[in-house]
Short mmCIF file of C-alpha atoms in Angstrom, two decimals:
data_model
loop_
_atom_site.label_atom_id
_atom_site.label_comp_id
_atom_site.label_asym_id
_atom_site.label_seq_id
_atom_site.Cartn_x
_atom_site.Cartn_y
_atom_site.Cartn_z
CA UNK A 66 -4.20 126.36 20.18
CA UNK A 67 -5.61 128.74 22.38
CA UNK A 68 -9.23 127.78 21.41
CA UNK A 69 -9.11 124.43 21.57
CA UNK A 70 -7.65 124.46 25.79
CA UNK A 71 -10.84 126.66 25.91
CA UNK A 72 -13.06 124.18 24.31
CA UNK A 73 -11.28 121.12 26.26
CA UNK A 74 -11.48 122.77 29.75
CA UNK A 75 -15.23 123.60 29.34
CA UNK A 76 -15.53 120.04 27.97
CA UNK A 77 -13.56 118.22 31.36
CA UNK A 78 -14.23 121.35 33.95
CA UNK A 79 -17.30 123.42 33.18
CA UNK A 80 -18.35 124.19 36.69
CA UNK A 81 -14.44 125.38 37.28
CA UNK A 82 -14.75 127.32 34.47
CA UNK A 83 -17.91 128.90 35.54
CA UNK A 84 -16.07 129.48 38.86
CA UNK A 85 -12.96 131.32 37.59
CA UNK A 86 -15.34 133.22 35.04
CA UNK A 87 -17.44 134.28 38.21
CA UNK A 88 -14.22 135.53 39.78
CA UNK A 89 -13.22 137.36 36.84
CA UNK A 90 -16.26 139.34 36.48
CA UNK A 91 -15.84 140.09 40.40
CA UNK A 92 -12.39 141.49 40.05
CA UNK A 93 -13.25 143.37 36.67
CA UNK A 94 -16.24 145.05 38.58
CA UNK A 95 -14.20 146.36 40.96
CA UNK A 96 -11.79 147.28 38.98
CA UNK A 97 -14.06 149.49 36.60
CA UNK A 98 -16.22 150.67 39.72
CA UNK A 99 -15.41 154.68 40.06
CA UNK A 100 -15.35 156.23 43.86
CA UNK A 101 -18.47 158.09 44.65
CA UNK A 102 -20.51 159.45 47.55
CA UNK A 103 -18.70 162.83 47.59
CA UNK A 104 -21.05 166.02 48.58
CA UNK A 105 -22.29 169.16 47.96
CA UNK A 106 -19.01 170.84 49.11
CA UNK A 107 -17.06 168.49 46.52
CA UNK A 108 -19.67 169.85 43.63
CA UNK A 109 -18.64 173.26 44.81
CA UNK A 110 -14.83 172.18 44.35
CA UNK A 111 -15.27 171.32 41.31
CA UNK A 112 -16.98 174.23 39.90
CA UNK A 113 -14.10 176.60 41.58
CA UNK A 114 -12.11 178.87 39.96
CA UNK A 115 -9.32 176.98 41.16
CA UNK A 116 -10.54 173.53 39.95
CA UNK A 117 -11.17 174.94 36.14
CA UNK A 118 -7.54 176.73 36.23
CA UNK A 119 -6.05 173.46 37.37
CA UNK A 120 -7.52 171.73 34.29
CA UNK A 121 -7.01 174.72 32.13
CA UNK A 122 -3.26 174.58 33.22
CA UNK A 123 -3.01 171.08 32.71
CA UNK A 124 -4.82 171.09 28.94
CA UNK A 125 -2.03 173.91 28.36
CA UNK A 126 0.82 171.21 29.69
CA UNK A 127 -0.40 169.06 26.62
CA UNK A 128 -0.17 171.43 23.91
CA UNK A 129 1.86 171.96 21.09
CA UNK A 130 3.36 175.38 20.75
CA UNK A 131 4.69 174.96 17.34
CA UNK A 132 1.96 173.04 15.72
CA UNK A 133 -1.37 173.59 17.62
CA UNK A 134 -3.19 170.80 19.47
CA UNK A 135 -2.72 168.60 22.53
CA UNK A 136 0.36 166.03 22.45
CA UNK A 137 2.12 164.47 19.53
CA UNK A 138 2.01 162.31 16.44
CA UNK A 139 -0.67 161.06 15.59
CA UNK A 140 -2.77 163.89 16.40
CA UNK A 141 -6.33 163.68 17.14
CA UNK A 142 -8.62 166.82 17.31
CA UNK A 143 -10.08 165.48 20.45
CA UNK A 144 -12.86 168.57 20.60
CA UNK A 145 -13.59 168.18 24.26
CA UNK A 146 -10.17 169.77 25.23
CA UNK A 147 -10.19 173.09 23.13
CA UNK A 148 -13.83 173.55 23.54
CA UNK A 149 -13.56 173.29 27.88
CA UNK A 150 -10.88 176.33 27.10
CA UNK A 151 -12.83 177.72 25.01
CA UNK A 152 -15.65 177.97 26.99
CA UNK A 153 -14.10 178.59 30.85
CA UNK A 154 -10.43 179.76 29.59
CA UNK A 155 -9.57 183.08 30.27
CA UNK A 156 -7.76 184.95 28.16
CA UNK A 157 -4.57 183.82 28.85
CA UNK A 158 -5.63 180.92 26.63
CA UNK A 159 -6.73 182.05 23.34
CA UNK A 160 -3.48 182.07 21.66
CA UNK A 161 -3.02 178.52 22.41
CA UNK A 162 -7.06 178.20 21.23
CA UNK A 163 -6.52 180.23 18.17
CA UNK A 164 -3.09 178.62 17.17
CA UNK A 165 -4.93 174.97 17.68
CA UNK A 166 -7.68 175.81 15.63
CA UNK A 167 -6.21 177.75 12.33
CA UNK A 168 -3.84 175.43 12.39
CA UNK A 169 -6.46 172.35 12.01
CA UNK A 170 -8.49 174.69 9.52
CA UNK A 171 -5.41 174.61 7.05
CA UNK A 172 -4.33 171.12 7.71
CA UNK A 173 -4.77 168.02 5.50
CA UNK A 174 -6.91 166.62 8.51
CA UNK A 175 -9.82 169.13 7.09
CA UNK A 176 -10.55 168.39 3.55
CA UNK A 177 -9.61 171.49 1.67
CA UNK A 178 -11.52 170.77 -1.71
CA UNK A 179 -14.88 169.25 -0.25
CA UNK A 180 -15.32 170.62 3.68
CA UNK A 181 -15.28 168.20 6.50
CA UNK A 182 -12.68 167.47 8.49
CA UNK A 183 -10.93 163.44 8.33
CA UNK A 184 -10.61 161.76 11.63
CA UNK A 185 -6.58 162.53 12.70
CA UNK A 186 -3.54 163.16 11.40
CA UNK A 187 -0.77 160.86 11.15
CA UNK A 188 1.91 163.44 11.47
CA UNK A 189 2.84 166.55 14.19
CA UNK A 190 1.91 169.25 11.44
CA UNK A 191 -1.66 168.15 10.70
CA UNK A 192 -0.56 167.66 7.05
CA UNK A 193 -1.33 163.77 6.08
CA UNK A 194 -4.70 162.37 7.62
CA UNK A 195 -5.95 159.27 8.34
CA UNK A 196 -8.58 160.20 5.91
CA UNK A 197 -11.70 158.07 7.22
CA UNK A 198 -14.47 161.03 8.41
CA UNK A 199 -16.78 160.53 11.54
CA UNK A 200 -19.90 161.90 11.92
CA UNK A 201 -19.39 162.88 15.36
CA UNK A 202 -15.64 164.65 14.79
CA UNK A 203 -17.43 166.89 12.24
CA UNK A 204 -20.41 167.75 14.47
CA UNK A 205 -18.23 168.70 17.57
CA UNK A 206 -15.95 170.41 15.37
CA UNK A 207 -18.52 172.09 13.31
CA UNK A 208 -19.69 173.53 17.32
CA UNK A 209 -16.25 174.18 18.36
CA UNK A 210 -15.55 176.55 14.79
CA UNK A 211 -18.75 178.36 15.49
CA UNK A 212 -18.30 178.92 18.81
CA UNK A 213 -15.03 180.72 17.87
CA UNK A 214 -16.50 182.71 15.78
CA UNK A 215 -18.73 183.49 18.08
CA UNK A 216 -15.70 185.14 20.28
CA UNK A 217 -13.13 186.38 17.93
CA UNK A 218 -15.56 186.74 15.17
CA UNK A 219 -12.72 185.12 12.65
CA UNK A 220 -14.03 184.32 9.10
CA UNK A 221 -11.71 181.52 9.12
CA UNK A 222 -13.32 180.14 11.79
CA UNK A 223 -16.83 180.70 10.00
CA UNK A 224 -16.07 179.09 6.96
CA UNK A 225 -14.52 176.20 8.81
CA UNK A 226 -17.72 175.60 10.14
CA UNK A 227 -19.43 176.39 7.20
CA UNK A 228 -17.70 174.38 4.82
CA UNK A 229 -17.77 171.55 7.76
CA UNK A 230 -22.12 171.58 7.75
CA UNK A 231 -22.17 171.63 4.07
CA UNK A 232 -20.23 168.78 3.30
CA UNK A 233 -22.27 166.99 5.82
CA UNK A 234 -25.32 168.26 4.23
CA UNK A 235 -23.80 166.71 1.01
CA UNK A 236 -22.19 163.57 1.78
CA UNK A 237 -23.43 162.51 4.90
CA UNK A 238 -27.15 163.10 5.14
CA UNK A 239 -29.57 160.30 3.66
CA UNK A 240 -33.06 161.44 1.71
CA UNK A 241 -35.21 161.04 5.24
CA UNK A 242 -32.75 163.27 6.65
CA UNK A 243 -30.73 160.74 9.17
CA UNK A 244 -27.22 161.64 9.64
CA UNK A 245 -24.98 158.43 8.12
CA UNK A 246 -21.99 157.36 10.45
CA UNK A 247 -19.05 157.40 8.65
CA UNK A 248 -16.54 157.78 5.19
CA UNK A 249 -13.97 155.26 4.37
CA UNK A 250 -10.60 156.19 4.50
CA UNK A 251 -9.51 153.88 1.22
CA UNK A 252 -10.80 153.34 -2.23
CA UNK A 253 -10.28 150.33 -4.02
CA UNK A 254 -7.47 149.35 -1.46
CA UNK A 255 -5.76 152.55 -1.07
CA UNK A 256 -5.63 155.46 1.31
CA UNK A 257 -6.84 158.24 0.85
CA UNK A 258 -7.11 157.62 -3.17
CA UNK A 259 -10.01 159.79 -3.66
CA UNK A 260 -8.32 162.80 -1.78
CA UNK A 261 -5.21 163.34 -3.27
CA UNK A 262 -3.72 165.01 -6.29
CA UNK A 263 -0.72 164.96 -8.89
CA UNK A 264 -0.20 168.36 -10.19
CA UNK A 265 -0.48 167.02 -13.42
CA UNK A 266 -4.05 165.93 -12.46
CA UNK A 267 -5.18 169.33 -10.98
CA UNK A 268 -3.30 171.43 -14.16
CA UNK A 269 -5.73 168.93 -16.44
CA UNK A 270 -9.13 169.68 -14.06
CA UNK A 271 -8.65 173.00 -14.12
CA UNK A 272 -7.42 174.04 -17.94
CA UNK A 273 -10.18 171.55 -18.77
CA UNK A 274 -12.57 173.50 -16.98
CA UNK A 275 -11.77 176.66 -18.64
CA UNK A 276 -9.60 177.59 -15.51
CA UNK A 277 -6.54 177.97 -17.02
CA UNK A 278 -5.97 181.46 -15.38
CA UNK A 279 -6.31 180.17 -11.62
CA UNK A 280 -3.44 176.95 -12.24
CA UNK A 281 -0.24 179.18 -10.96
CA UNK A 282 -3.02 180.54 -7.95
CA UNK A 283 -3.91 176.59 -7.04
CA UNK A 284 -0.50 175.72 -6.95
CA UNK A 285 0.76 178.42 -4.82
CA UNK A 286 -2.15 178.00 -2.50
CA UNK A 287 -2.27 174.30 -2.00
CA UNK A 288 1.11 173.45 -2.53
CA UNK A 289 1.25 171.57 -5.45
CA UNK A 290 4.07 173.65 -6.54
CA UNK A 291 6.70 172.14 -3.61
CA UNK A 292 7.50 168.55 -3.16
CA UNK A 293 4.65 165.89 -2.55
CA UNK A 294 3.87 165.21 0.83
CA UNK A 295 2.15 161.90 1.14
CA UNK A 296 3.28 158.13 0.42
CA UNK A 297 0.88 155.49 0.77
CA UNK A 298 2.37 152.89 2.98
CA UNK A 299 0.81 149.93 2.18
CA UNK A 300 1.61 150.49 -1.77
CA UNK A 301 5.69 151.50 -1.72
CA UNK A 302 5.74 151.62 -5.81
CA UNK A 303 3.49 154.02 -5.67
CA UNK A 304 4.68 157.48 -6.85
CA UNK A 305 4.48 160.33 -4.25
CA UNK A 306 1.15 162.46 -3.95
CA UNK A 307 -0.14 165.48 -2.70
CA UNK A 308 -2.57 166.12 -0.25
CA UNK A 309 -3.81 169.60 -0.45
CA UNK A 310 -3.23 171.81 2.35
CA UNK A 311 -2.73 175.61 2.93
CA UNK A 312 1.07 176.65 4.05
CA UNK A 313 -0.62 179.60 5.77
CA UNK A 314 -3.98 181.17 6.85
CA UNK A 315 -5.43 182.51 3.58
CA UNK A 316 -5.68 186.17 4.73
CA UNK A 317 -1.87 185.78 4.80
CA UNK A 318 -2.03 183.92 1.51
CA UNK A 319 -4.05 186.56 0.10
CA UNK A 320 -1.44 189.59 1.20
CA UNK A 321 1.66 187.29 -0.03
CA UNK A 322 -0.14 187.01 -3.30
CA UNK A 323 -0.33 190.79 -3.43
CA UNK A 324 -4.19 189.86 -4.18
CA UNK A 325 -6.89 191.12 -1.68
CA UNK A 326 -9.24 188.81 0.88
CA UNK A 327 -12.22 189.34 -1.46
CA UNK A 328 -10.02 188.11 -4.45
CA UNK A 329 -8.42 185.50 -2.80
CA UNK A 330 -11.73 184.06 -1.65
CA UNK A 331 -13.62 184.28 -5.14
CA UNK A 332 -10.55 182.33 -6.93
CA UNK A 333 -10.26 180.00 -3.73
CA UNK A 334 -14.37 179.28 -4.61
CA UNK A 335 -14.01 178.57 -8.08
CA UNK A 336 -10.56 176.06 -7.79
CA UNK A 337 -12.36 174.42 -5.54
CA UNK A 338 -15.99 173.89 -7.74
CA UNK A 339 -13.40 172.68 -10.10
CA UNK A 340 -11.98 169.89 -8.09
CA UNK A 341 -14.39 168.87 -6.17
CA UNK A 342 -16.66 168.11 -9.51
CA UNK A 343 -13.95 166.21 -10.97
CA UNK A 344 -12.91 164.14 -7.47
CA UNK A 345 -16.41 163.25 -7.42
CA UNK A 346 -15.91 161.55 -11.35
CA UNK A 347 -13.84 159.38 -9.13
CA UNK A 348 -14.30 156.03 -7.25
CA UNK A 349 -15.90 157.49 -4.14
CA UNK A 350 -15.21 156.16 -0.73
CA UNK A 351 -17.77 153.77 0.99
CA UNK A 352 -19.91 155.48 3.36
CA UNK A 353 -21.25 153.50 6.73
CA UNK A 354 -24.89 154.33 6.48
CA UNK A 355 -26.85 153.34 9.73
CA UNK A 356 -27.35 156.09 12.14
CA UNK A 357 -26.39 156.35 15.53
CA UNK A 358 -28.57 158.12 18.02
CA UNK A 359 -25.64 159.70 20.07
CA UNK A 360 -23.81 160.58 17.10
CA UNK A 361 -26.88 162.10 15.59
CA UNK A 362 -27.13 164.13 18.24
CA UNK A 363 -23.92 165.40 18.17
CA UNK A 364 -23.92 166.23 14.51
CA UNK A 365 -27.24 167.97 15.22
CA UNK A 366 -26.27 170.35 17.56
CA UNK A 367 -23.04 171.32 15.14
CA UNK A 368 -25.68 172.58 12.57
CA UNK A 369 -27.39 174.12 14.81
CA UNK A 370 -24.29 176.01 16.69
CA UNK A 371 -23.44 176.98 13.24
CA UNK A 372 -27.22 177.50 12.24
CA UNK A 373 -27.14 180.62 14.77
CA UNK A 374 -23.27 181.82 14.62
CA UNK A 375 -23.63 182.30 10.89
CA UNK A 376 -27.40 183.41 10.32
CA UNK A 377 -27.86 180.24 8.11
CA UNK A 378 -31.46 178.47 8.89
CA UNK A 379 -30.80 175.97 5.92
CA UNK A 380 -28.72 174.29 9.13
CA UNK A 381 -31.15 174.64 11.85
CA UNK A 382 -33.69 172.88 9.07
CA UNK A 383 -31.02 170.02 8.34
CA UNK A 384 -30.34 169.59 12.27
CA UNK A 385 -34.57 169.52 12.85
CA UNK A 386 -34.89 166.89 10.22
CA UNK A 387 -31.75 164.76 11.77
CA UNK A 388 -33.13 164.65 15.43
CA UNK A 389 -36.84 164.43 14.37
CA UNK A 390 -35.35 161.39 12.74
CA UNK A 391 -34.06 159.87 15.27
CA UNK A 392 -36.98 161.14 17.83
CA UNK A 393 -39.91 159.42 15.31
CA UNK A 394 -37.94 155.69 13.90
CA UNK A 395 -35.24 154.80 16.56
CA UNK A 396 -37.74 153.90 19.31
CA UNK A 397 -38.59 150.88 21.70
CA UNK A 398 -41.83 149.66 22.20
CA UNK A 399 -41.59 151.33 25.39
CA UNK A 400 -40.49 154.73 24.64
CA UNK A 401 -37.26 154.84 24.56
CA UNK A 402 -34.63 155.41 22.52
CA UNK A 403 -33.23 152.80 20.66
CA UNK A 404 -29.19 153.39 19.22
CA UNK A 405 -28.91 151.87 15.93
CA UNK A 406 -31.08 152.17 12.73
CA UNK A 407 -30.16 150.72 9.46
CA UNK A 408 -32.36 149.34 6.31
CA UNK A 409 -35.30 150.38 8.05
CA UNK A 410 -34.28 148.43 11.56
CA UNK A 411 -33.97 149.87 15.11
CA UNK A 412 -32.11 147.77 17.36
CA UNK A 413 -29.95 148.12 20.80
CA UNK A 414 -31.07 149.92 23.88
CA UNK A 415 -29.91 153.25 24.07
CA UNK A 416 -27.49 154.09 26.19
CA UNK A 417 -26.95 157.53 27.99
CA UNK A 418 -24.67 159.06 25.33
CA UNK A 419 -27.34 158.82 23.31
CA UNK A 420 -30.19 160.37 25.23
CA UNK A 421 -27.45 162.94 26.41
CA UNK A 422 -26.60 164.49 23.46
CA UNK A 423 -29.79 164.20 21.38
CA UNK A 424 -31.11 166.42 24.36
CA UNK A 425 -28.09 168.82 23.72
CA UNK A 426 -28.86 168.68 19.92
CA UNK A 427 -32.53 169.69 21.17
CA UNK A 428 -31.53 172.65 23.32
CA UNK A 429 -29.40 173.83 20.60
CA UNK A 430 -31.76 173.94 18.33
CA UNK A 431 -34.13 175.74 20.55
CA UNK A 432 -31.85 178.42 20.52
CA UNK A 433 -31.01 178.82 17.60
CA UNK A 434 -34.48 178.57 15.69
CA UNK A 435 -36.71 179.87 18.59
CA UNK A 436 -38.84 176.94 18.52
CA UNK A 437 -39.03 176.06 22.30
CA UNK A 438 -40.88 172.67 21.40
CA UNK A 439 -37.43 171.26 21.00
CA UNK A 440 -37.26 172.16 25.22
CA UNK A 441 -40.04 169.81 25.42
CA UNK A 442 -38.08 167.13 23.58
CA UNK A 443 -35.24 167.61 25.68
CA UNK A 444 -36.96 167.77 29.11
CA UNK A 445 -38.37 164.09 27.85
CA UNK A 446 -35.17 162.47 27.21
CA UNK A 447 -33.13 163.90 30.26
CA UNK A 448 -36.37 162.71 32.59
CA UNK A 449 -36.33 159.08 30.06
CA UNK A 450 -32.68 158.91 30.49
CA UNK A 451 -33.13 159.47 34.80
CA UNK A 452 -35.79 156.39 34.59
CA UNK A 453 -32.90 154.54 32.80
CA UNK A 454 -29.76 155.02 34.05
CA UNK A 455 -29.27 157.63 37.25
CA UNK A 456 -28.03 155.22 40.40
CA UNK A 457 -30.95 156.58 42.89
CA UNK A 458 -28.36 155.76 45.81
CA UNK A 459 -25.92 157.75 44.87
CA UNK A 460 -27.07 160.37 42.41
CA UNK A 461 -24.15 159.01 39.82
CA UNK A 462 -24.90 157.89 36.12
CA UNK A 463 -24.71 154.50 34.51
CA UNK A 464 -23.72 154.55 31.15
CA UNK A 465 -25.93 151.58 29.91
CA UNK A 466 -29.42 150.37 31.06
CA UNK A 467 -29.81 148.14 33.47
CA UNK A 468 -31.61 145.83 31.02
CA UNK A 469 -27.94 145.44 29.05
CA UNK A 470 -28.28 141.51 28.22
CA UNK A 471 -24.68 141.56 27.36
CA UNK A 472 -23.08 142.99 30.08
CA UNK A 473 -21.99 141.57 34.01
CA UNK A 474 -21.48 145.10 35.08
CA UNK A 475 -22.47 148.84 34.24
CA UNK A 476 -20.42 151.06 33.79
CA UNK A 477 -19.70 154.78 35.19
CA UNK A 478 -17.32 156.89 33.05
CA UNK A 479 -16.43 159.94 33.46
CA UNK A 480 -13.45 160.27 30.73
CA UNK A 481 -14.16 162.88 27.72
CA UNK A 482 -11.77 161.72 25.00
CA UNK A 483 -12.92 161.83 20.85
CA UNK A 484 -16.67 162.74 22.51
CA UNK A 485 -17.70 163.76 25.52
CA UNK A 486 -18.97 161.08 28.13
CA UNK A 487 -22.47 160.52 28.32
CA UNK A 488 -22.33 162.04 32.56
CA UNK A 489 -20.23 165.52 31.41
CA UNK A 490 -23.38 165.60 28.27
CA UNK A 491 -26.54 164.99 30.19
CA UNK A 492 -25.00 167.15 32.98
CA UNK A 493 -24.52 169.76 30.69
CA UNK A 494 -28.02 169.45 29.19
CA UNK A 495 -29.80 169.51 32.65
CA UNK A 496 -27.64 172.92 33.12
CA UNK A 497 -28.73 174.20 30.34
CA UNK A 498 -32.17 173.50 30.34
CA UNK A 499 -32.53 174.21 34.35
CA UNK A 500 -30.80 177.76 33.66
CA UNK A 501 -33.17 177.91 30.86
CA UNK A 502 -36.47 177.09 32.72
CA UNK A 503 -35.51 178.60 36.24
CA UNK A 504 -35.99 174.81 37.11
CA UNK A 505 -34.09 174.87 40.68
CA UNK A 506 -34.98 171.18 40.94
CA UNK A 507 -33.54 170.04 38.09
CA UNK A 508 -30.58 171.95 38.72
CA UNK A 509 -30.25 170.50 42.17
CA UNK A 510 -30.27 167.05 40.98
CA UNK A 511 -27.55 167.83 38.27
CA UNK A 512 -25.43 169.43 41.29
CA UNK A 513 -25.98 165.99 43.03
CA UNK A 514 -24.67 163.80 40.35
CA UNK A 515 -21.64 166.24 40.19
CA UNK A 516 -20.82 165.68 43.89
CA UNK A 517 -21.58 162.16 43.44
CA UNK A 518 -18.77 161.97 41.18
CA UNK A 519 -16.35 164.05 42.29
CA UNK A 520 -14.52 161.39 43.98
CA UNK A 521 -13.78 159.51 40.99
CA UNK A 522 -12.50 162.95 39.12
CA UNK A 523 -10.30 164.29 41.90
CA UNK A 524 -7.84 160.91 40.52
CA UNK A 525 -8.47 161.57 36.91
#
């Protein structure tokens, strides 16, 4: 019905309907406009002390003291929030961090059989997960895990983000090395089918497997000896499931077994080879395979964080062949980046979340394998994304080009949420690299952008 008073009014009124459209875009312009013009005593501000405990106090607001993360059911990781603690909290915030984080790390959300966290968890205890996986969860997270190591020097932590690189490596990277976009979260119509276990189906797998020995130690660890926790929805006959999760941190584990941490982890190793080989005899979930520049990047710089927390260069290769990927077949004919490649096609413009954190993935990288060439590559796409989308006026960022054919207005956001926002990213990467280089220029044009902006964050 709709549709067709659309089709008739263009039909008897086009030039009113052009009108009203025009008027539209005009309000939704304004609308989506952010305040700027602020100056260099508002970038100041903003880097305070005071500014950074004010969001520190208000990411602590959100949190959940019983169950780790920020706000309720359903419960996203959203990796900006713990990682801005993480990396300006003072101390006052690591139990909070640490509580967040374990928490996650023994969760259904991260898959406890194959590595890799799933994208959020339908319930407050981070038990049952929507159990699609994202490239670009797993690459922040994979960042945030090492970077906590990094501080505490947790082996939780390290194996988090170990486990989290080499499912990637496994699943998620195609033969030339490009980082695919996403898992499914159903198989043949159900959720989460290829994740979840009966213990009659884990006591078979592992007796089968000559594991006999380690069936009371799987149960105990992954629950499979309490009540099932998971009901698909959408099929009510079905009987009750499990997905596997740890009740407790396994160092505890470990102590409550009356077993030690080496023991623990060797028996831990070989359940898992067990089920993972025979989840993988099973329908397997389908996998989105085109490659996203920004997302790529992202990913990228998660090996690499973990590449030099953990001392493991098979990452730092893996994030080298991801970006040179992207760097060598996702490019315009004049240069620049282009965002989506699939079947052997490039298409769409890149935008600045993808020049933003590719040059992130590049200065990570850098770091972490000592091969300053991968400066170069990031100087080039922070000075290719200024040609493209930095507002000479005002110093501000555009998230899309200016050649967008699609779009009546470009946008400025300044929101992290799931990923950071391409301004906080290429902000971050001009930091980096300007601390990096002693490049005051650079650095002056990043503390532009920030007062530029800081208008439109004072009301976030």
């Amino acid at each position: 019905e709709l549709l067709r008073a659309v089709t008739g009014a263009w039909q008897q009124d086009r030039a009113g309907m052009a009108q009203q459209a025009r008027r539209i875009a005009d309000v939704v312009r304004r609308q989506m406009a952010l305040p700027v013009a602020g100056d260099a005593a508002d970038a100041t501000a903003l880097g305070s002390e005071e500014t950074v405990g004010q969001v520190s106090s208000a990411l602590m607001r959100m949190s959940d003291p019983t169950n780790g993360g920020f706000g309720g059911a359903p419960k996203f990781p959203t990796p900006p929030y713990p990682r801005f603690l993480l990396e300006t909290g003072a101390g006052s915030v690591d139990q909070v961090l640490r509580h967040t984080l374990d928490a996650m790390a023994i969760g259904g959300i991260f898959d406890q059989v194959g590595g890799g966290f799933h994208r959020y968890a339908v319930d407050a205890t981070w038990t049952v997960p929507h159990f699609e996986k994202m490239l670009y969860d797993n690459g922040q997270l994979a960042s945030l895990y090492a970077d906590a190591f990094r501080r505490w020097g947790d082996s939780l932590h390290a194996e988090t983000a170990r486990r989290t690189c080499e499912y990637v490596i496994r699943e998620m990277v195609g033969e030339d090395g490009r980082f695919l976009s996403a898992q499914d979260a159903e198989v043949a119509a159900r959720e989460g089918a290829n994740y979840v276990w009966t213990p009659q189906e884990a006591r078979a797998d592992l007796e089968s497997a000559g594991c006999a020995d380690d069936v009371a130690f799987a149960f105990r660890m992954y629950g499979l000896d309490s009540a099932a926790n998971f009901k698909d929805p959408h099929h009510p006959d079905a009987p009750a499931v499990h997905v596997l999760r740890l009740s407790e941190r396994p160092d505890q584990l470990a102590r409550s077994m009356g077993i030690t941490d080496a023991e623990f982890r060797t028996r831990r190793a070989r359940v898992d080879a067990v089920l993972l080989a025979a989840r993988m005899l099973r329908p397997q979930p389908m996998t989105d395979d085109k490659t996203i520049a920004a997302w790529s990047g992202l990913m990228a710089e998660g090996l690499a964080d973990a590449a030099d927390a953990l001392g493991d260069r098979h990452f730092a290769e893996a994030a080298g062949r991801g970006i040179s990927f992207v760097l060598e077949h996702m490019r315009s004919a004049d240069g620049g980046l282009l965002r989506t490649w699939r079947g052997g096609t490039a298409s769409v413009d890149g935008f600045l979340e993808d020049y933003a954190h590719m040059a992130n993935a590049c200065l990570a990288l850098a770091h972490a394998s000592g091969d300053w060439r991968w400066r170069t590559e990031a100087r080039a796409l922070i000075a290719a994304a200024e040609v493209r989308f930095l507002d000479p006026v005002s110093g501000a960022w555009f998230d899309s080009p200016a050649t967008a054919p699609d779009l009546f207005t470009r946008v400025r956001s300044v929101d992290d949420g799931a990923v950071p926002s391409g301004t906080s990213s290429i902000l971050r990467a001009m930091a980096v690299l300007a601390t990096a280089e002693r490049d005051a220029p650079m650095l002056v044009r990043a503390q532009r952008a920030i007062a530029a902006i800081a208008p439109a964050l004072r009301e976030q």
